[in-house]
mmCIF file of C-alpha atoms in Angstrom:
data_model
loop_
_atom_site.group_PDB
_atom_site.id
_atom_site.type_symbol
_atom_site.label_atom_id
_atom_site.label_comp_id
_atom_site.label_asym_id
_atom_site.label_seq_id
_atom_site.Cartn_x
_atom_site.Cartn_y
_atom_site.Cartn_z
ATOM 1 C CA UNK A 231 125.329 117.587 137.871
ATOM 2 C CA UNK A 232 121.954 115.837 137.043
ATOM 3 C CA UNK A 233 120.291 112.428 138.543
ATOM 4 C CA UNK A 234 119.235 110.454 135.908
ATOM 5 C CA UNK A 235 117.772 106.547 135.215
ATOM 6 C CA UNK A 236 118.540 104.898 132.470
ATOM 7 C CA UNK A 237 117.847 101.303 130.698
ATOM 8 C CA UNK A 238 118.762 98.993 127.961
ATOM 9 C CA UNK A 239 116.642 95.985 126.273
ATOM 10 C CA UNK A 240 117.989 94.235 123.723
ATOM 11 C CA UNK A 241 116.103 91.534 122.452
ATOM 12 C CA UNK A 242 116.611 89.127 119.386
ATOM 13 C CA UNK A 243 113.710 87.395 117.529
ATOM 14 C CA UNK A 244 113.064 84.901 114.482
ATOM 15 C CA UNK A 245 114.649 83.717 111.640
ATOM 16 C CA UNK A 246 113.815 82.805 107.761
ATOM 17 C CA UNK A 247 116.335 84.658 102.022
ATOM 18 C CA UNK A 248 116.525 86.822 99.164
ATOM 19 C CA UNK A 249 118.051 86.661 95.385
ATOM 20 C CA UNK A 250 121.564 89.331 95.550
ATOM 21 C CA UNK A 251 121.145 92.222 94.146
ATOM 22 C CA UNK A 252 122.627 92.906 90.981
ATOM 23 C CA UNK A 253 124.287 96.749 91.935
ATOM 24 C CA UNK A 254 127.531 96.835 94.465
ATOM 25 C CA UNK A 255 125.932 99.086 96.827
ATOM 26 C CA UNK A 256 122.748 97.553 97.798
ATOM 27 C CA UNK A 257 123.529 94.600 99.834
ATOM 28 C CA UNK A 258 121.621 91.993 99.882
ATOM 29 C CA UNK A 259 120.160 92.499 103.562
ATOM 30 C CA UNK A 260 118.789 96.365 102.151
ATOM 31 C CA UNK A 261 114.951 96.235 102.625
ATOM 32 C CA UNK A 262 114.430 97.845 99.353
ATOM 33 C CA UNK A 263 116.386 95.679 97.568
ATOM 34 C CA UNK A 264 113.517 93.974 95.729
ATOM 35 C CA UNK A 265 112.239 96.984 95.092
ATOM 36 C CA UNK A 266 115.492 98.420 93.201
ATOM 37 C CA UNK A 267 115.822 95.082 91.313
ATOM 38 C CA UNK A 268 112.414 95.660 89.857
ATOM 39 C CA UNK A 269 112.621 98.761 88.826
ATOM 40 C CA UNK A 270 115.941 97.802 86.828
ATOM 41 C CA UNK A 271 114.056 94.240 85.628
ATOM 42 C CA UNK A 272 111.267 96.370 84.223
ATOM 43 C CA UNK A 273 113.527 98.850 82.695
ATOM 44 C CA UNK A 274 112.297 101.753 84.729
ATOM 45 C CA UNK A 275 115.477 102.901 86.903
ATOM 46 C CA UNK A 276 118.830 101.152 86.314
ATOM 47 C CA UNK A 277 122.322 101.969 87.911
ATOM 48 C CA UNK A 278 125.007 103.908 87.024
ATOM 49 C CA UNK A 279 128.498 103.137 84.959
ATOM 50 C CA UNK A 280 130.417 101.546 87.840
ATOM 51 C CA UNK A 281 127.717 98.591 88.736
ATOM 52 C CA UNK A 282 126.257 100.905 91.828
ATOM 53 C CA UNK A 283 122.769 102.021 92.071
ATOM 54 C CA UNK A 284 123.472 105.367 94.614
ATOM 55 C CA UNK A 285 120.270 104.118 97.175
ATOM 56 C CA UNK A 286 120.864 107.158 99.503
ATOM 57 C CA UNK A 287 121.240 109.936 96.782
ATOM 58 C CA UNK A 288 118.295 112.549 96.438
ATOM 59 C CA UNK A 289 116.703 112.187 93.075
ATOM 60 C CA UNK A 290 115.726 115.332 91.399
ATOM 61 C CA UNK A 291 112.773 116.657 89.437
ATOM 62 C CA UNK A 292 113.491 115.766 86.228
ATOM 63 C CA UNK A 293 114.675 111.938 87.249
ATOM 64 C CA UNK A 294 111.560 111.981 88.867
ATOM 65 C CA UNK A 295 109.127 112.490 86.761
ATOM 66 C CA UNK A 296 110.790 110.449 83.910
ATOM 67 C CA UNK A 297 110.441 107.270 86.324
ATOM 68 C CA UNK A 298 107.028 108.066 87.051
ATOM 69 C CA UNK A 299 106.157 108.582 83.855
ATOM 70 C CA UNK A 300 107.438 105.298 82.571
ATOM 71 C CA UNK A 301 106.312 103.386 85.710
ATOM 72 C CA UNK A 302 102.390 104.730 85.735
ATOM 73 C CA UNK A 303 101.990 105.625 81.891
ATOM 74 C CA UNK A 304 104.656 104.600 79.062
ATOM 75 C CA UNK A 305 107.631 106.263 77.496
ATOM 76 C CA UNK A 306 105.884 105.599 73.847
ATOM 77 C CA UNK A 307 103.008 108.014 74.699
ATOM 78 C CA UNK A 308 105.460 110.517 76.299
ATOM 79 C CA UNK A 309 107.679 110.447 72.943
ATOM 80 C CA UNK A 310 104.381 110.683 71.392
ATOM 81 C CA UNK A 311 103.093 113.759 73.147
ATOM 82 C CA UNK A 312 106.573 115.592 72.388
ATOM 83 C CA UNK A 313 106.040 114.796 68.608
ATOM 84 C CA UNK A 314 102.504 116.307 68.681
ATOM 85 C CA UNK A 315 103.571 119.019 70.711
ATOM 86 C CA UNK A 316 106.412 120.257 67.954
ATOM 87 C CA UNK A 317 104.275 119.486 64.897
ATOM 88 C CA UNK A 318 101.609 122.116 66.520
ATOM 89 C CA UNK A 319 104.141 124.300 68.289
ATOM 90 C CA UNK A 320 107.265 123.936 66.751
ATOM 91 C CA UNK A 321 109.927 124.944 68.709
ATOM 92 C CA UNK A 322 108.178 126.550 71.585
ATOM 93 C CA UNK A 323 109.137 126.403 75.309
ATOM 94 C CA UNK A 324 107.133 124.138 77.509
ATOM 95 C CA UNK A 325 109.310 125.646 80.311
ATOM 96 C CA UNK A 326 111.306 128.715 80.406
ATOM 97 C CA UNK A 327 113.895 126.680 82.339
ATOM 98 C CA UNK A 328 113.637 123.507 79.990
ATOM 99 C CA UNK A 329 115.585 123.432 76.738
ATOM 100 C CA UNK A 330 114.295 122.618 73.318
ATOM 101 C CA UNK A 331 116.642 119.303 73.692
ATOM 102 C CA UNK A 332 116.733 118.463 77.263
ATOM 103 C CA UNK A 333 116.893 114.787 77.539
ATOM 104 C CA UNK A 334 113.420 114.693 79.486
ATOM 105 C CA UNK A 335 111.258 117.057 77.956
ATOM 106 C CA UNK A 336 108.956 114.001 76.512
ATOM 107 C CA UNK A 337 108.444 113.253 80.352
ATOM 108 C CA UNK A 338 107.691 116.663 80.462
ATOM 109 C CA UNK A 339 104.948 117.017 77.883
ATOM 110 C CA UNK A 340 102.993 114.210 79.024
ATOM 111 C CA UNK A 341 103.315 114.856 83.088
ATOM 112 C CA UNK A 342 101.301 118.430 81.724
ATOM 113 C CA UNK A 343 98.772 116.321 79.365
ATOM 114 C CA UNK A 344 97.655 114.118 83.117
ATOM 115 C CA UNK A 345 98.304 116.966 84.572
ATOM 116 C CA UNK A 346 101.202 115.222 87.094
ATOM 117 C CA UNK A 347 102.664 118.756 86.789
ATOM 118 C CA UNK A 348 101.673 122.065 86.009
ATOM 119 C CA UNK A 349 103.019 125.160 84.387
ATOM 120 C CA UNK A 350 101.894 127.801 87.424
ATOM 121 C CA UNK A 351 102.400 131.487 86.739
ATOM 122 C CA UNK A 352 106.358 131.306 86.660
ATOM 123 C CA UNK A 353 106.228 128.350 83.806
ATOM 124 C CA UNK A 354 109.502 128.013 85.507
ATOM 125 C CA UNK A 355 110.172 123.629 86.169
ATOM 126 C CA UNK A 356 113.158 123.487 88.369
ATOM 127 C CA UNK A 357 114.490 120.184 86.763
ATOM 128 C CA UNK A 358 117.983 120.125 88.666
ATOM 129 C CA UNK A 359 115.875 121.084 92.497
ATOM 130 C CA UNK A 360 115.869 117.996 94.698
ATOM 131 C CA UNK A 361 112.303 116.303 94.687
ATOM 132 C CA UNK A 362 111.185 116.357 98.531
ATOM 133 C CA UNK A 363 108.618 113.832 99.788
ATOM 134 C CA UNK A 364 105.676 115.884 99.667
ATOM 135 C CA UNK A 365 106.210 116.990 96.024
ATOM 136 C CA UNK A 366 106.593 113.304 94.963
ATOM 137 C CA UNK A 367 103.578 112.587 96.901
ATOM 138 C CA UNK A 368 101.617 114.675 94.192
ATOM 139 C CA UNK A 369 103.001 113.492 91.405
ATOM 140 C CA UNK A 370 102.946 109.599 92.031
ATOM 141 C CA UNK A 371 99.414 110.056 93.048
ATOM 142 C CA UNK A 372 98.220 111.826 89.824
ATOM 143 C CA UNK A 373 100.082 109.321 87.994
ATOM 144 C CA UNK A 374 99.137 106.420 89.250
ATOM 145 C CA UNK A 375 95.269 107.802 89.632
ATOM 146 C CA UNK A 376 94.771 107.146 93.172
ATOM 147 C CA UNK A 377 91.578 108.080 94.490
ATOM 148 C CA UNK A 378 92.289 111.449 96.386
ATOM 149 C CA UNK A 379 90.451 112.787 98.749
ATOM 150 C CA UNK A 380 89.536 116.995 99.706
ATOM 151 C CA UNK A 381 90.774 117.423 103.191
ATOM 152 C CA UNK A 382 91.697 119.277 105.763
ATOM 153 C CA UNK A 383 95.208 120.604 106.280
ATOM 154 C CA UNK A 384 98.759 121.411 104.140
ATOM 155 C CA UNK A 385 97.999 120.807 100.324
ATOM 156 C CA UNK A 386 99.969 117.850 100.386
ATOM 157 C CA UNK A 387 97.983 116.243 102.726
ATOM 158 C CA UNK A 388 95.681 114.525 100.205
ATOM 159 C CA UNK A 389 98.355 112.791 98.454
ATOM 160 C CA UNK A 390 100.384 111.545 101.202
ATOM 161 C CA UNK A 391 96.845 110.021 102.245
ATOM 162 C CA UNK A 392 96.552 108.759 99.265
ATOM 163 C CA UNK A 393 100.027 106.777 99.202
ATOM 164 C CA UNK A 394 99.077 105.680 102.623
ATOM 165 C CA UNK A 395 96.134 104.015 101.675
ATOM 166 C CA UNK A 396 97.893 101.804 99.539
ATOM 167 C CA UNK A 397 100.815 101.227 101.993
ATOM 168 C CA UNK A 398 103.338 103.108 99.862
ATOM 169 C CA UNK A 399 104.819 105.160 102.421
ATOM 170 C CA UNK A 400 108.592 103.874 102.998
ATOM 171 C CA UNK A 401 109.287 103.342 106.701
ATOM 172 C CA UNK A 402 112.688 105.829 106.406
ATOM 173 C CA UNK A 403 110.537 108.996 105.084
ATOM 174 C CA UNK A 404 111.166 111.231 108.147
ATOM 175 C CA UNK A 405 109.668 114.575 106.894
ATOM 176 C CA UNK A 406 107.493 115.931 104.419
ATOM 177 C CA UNK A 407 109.897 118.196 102.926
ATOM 178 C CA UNK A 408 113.302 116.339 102.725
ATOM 179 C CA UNK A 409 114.719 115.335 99.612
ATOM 180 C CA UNK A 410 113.332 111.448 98.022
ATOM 181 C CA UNK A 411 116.361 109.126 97.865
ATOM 182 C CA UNK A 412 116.633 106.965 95.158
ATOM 183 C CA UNK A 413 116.062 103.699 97.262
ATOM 184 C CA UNK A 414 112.274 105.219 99.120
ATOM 185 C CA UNK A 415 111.483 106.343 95.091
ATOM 186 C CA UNK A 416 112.023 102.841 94.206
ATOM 187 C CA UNK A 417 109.948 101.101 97.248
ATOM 188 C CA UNK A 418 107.057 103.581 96.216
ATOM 189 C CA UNK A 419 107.134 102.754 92.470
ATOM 190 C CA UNK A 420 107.404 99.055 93.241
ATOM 191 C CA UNK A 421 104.531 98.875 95.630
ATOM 192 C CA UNK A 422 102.253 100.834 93.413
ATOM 193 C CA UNK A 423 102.752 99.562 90.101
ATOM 194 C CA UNK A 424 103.248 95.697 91.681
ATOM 195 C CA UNK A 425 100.113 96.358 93.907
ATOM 196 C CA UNK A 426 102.066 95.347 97.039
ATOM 197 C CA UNK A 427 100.380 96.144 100.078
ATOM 198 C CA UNK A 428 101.458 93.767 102.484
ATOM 199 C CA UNK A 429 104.384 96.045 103.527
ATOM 200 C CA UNK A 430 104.654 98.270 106.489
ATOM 201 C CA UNK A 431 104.045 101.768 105.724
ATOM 202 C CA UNK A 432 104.138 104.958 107.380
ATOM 203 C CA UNK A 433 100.703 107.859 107.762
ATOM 204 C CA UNK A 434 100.523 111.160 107.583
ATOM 205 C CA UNK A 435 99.863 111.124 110.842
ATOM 206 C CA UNK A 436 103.284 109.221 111.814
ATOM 207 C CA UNK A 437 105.469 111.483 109.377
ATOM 208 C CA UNK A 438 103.797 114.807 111.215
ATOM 209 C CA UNK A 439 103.762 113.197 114.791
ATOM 210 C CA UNK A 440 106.438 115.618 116.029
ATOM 211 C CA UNK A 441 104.065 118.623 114.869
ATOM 212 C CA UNK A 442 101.782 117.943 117.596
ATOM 213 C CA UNK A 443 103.272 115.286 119.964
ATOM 214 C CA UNK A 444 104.516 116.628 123.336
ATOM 215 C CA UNK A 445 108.500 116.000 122.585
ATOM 216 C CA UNK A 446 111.248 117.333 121.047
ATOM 217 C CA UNK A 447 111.714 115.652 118.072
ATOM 218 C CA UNK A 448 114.581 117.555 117.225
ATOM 219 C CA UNK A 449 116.457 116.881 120.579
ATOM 220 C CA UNK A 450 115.603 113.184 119.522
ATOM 221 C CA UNK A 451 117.666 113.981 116.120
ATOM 222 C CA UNK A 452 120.476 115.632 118.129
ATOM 223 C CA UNK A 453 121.315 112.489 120.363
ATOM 224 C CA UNK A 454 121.061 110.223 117.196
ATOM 225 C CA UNK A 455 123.465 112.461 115.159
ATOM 226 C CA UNK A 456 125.800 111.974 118.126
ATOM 227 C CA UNK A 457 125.492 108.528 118.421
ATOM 228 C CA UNK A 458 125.806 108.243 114.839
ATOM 229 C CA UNK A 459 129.115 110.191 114.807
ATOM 230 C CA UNK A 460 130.371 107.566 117.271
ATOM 231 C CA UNK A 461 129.760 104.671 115.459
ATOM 232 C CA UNK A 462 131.256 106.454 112.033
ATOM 233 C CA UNK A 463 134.482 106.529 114.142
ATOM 234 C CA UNK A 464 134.118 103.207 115.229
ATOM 235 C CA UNK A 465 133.742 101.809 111.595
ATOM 236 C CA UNK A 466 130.413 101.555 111.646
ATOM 237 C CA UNK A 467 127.041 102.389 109.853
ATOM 238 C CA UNK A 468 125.115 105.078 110.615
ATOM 239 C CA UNK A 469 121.996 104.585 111.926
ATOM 240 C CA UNK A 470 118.874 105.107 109.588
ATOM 241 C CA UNK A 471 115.732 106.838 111.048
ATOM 242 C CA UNK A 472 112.667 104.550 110.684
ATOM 243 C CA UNK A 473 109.165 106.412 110.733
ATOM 244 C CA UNK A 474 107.614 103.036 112.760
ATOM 245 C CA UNK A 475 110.084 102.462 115.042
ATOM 246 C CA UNK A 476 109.727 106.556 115.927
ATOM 247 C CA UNK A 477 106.042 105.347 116.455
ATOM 248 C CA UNK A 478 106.500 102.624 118.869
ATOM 249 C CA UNK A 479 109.201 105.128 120.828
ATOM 250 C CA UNK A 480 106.709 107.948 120.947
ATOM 251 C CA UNK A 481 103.851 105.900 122.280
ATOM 252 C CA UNK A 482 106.524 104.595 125.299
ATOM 253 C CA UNK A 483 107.564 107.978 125.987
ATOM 254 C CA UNK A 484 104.462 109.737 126.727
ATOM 255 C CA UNK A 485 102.655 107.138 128.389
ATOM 256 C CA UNK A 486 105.527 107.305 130.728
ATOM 257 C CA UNK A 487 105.723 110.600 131.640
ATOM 258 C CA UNK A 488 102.119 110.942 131.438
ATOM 259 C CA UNK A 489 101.602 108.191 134.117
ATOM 260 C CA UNK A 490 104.934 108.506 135.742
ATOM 261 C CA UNK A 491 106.170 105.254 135.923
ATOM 262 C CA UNK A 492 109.806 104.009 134.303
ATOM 263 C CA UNK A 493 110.181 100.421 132.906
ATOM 264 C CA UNK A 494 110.393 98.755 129.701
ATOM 265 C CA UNK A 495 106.932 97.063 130.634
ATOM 266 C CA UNK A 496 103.617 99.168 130.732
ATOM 267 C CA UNK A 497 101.402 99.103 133.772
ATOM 268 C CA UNK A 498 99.510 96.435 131.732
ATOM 269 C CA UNK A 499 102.553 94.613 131.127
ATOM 270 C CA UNK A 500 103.361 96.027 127.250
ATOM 271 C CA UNK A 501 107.270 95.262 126.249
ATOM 272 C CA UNK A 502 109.026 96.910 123.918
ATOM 273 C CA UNK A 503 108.113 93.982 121.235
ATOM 274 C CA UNK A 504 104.748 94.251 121.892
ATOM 275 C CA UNK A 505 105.172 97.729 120.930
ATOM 276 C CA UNK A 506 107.234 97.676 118.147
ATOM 277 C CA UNK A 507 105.229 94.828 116.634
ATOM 278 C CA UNK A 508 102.052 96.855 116.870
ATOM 279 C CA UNK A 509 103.591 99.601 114.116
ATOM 280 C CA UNK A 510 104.147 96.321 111.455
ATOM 281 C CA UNK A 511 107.931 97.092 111.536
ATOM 282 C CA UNK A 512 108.972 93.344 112.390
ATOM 283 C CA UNK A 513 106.120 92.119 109.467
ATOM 284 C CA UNK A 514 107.734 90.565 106.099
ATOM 285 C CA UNK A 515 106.158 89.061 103.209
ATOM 286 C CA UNK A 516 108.059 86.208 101.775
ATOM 287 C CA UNK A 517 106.292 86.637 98.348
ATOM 288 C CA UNK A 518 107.086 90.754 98.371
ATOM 289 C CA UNK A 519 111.026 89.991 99.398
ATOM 290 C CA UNK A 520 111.517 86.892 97.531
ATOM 291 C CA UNK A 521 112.332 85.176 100.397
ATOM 292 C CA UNK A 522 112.259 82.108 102.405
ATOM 293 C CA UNK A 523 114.278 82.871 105.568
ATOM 294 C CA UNK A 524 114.812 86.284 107.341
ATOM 295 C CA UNK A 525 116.565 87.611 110.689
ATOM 296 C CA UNK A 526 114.004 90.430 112.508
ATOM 297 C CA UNK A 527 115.823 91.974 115.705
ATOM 298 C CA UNK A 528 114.518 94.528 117.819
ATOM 299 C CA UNK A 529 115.476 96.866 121.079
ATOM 300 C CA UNK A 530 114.924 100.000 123.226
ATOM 301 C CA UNK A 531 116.763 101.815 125.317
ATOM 302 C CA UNK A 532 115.326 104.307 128.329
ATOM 303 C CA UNK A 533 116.210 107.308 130.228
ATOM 304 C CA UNK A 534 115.221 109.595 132.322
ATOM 305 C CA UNK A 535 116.286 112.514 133.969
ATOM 306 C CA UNK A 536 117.712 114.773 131.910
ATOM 307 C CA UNK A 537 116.563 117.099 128.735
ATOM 308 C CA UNK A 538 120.261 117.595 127.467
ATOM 309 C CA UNK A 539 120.670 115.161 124.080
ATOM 310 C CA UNK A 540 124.267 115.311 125.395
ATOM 311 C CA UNK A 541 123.628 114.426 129.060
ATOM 312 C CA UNK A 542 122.116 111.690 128.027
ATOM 313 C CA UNK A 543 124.695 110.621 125.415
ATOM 314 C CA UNK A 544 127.059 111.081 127.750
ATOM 315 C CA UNK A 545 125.566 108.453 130.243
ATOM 316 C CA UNK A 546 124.862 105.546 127.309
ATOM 317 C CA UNK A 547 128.213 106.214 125.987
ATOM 318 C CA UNK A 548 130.261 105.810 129.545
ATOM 319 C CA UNK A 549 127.539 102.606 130.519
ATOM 320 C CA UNK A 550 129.777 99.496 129.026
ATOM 321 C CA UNK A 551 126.329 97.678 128.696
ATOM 322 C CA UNK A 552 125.210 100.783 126.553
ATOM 323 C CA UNK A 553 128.167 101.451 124.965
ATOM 324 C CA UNK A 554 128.102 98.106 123.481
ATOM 325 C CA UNK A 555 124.216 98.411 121.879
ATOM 326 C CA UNK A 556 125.055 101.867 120.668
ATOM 327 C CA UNK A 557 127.634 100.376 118.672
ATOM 328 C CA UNK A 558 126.949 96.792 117.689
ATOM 329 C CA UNK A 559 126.299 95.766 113.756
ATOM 330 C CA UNK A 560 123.131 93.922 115.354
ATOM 331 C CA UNK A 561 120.705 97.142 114.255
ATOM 332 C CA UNK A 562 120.411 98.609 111.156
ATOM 333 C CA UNK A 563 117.703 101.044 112.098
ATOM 334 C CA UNK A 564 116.623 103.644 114.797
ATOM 335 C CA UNK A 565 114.529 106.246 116.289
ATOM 336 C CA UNK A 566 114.905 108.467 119.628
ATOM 337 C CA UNK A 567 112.356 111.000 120.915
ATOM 338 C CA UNK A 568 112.011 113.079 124.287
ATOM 339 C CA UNK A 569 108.666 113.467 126.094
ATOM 340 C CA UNK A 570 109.824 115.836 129.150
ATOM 341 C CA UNK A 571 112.504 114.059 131.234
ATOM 342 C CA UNK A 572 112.028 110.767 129.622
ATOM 343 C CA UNK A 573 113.861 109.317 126.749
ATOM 344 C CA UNK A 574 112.924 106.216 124.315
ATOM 345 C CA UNK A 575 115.130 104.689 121.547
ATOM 346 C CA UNK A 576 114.038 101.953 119.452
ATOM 347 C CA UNK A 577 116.629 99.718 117.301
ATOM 348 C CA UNK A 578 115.316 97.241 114.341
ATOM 349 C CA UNK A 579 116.434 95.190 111.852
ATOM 350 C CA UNK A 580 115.387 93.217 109.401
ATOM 351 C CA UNK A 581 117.974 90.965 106.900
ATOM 352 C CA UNK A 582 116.606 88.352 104.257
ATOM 353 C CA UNK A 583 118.794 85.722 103.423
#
């Protein structure tokens, strides 16, 4: 048995609309569904046979670079550097893993010339691997020149900084080393080569927070996946893990345990909007969504007295109050983290009409 306290705020805010997208499986409330149109408008990324664009698959190295090639340079001087290449090499390996007539091995010859890639001692490419976020970091950096600066830390560190700078940094990266989807390559691409930096985007400090924040960010990941299993039973979405909204639960978390005190409001009288605001998440720019009229909705839940992910799912899933939140189509977006015996989840959601 356990005691435990626990809390719900749901709170709804504003309203504002958006051109449909073209592909069946972005709707048109998907944040990045500007983004995706663009890259298909400007002949960049398109969709596959069936009318669907696959938003949630991981792209791989090969895709990759091909997109980032045409986005930050131009598929003329790629073809270009292949035909130079063969007239001086003939048919000579640029990678022991690439073929002579792999469909991107003009990508490939130009990512070496700017030096988006390199050869390393292997010469092995990996085209087929899953590009992860730090990897993609590099390689939109370099092609797009962003300044980068020396610091401090993992060698990815520089680049990520770099994308961060320019608010490039999709709000649904959660690590440095997962797999890029296909929608958060398209956000980055769009907000580079666009110059859109109006957005909300995430740090390398907010990706890495769980390195050094007193939490368990994996417990936080745990309780999600169960409340996610729920709602897949229930005929519902799963919820997507947003980078800010983590943010705004973090800060909540440890300032109550640190100061031992349990309500929605701060000591100073902070809600869970004031919060939430402060990360950017509710911010939209009508000209970057092609817009004129948009929903933003917002919420946290509490607990404490428990470390058990499945104590506490237990509780919000037998509460009829929580129940309900956990599985309403009002959020689209989440985030959960532990500090000690105190829990914070944040909902969000934006739609453009």
């Amino acid at each position: 048995m356990f005691a435990a306290s626990f809390s719900l705020l749901l709170v709804f805010a504003s309203t504002r609309t958006s051109t449909a997208s073209t592909f069946t499986d972005v709707p048109g409330d998907d944040p990045a569904r500007a983004s995706i149109a663009y890259l298909e408008e400007e002949g960049i990324a398109g969709g596959f046979e069936d009318g669907s664009f696959h938003p949630g698959d991981p792209v791989n190295r090969a895709e990759f670079l091909r997109v980032v090639i045409a986005s930050a340079d131009s598929t003329e001087r790629a073809a270009a550097c292949i035909r130079d290449f063969q007239a001086q090499y003939g048919n000579a390996q640029l990678f022991r893993d690439v073929s002579q007539d792999a469909w991107f091995r003009d990508s490939l010859c130009r990512g070496l010339a700017l030096k988006i890639i390199e050869r390393g001692k292997t010469r092995m490419f990996r085209p087929a691997d899953n590009v992860n976020f730090a990897e993609a970091a590099k390689m939109i950096a370099m092609a797009f020149k962003l300044p980068v600066n020396v610091v401090e830390g993992p060698w990815y560190r520089a680049f990520v900084e770099a994308l961060a700078a320019k608010n490039a940094i999709p709000t649904d990266i959660t690590s440095f080393t997962k797999p890029l989807t296909r929608r958060q390559m398209a956000v980055m691409i769009h907000r580079l080569r666009a110059s859109i930096d109006s957005q909300p985007s995430l740090t390398y400090e907010t990706i890495g927070v769980h390195l050094a924040a007193p939490m368990k960010e994996k417990d936080g990941t745990l309780l999600l996946g169960l409340i996610n299993a729920e709602r897949t039973k229930n005929g519902l979405m799963p919820y997507a893990w947003n980078g800010l909204l983590a943010s705004a639960a973090i800060r909540h978390a440890q300032d109550m345990e640190t100061r031992q005190y349990y309500s929605h409001f701060s000591p100073e009288g902070l809600s869970a909007l004031d919060r939430i605001r402060a990360t950017g998440y509710l911010n939209v720019d009508p000209a970057t969504c092609n817009c004129t009229r948009w929903v933003t909705r917002y919420g946290e839940n509490i607990f404490r007295g428990s470390e058990n992910a499945g104590e506490v799912f237990a509780v919000w899933i037998g509460s009829p109050v929580h129940r309900a939140n956990l599985l309403t189509k009002n959020f689209r977006e989440a985030a959960i983290v532990r500090s000690g015996q105190y829990w914070v989840m944040t909902f969000g959601a934006i739609e453009t009409q």
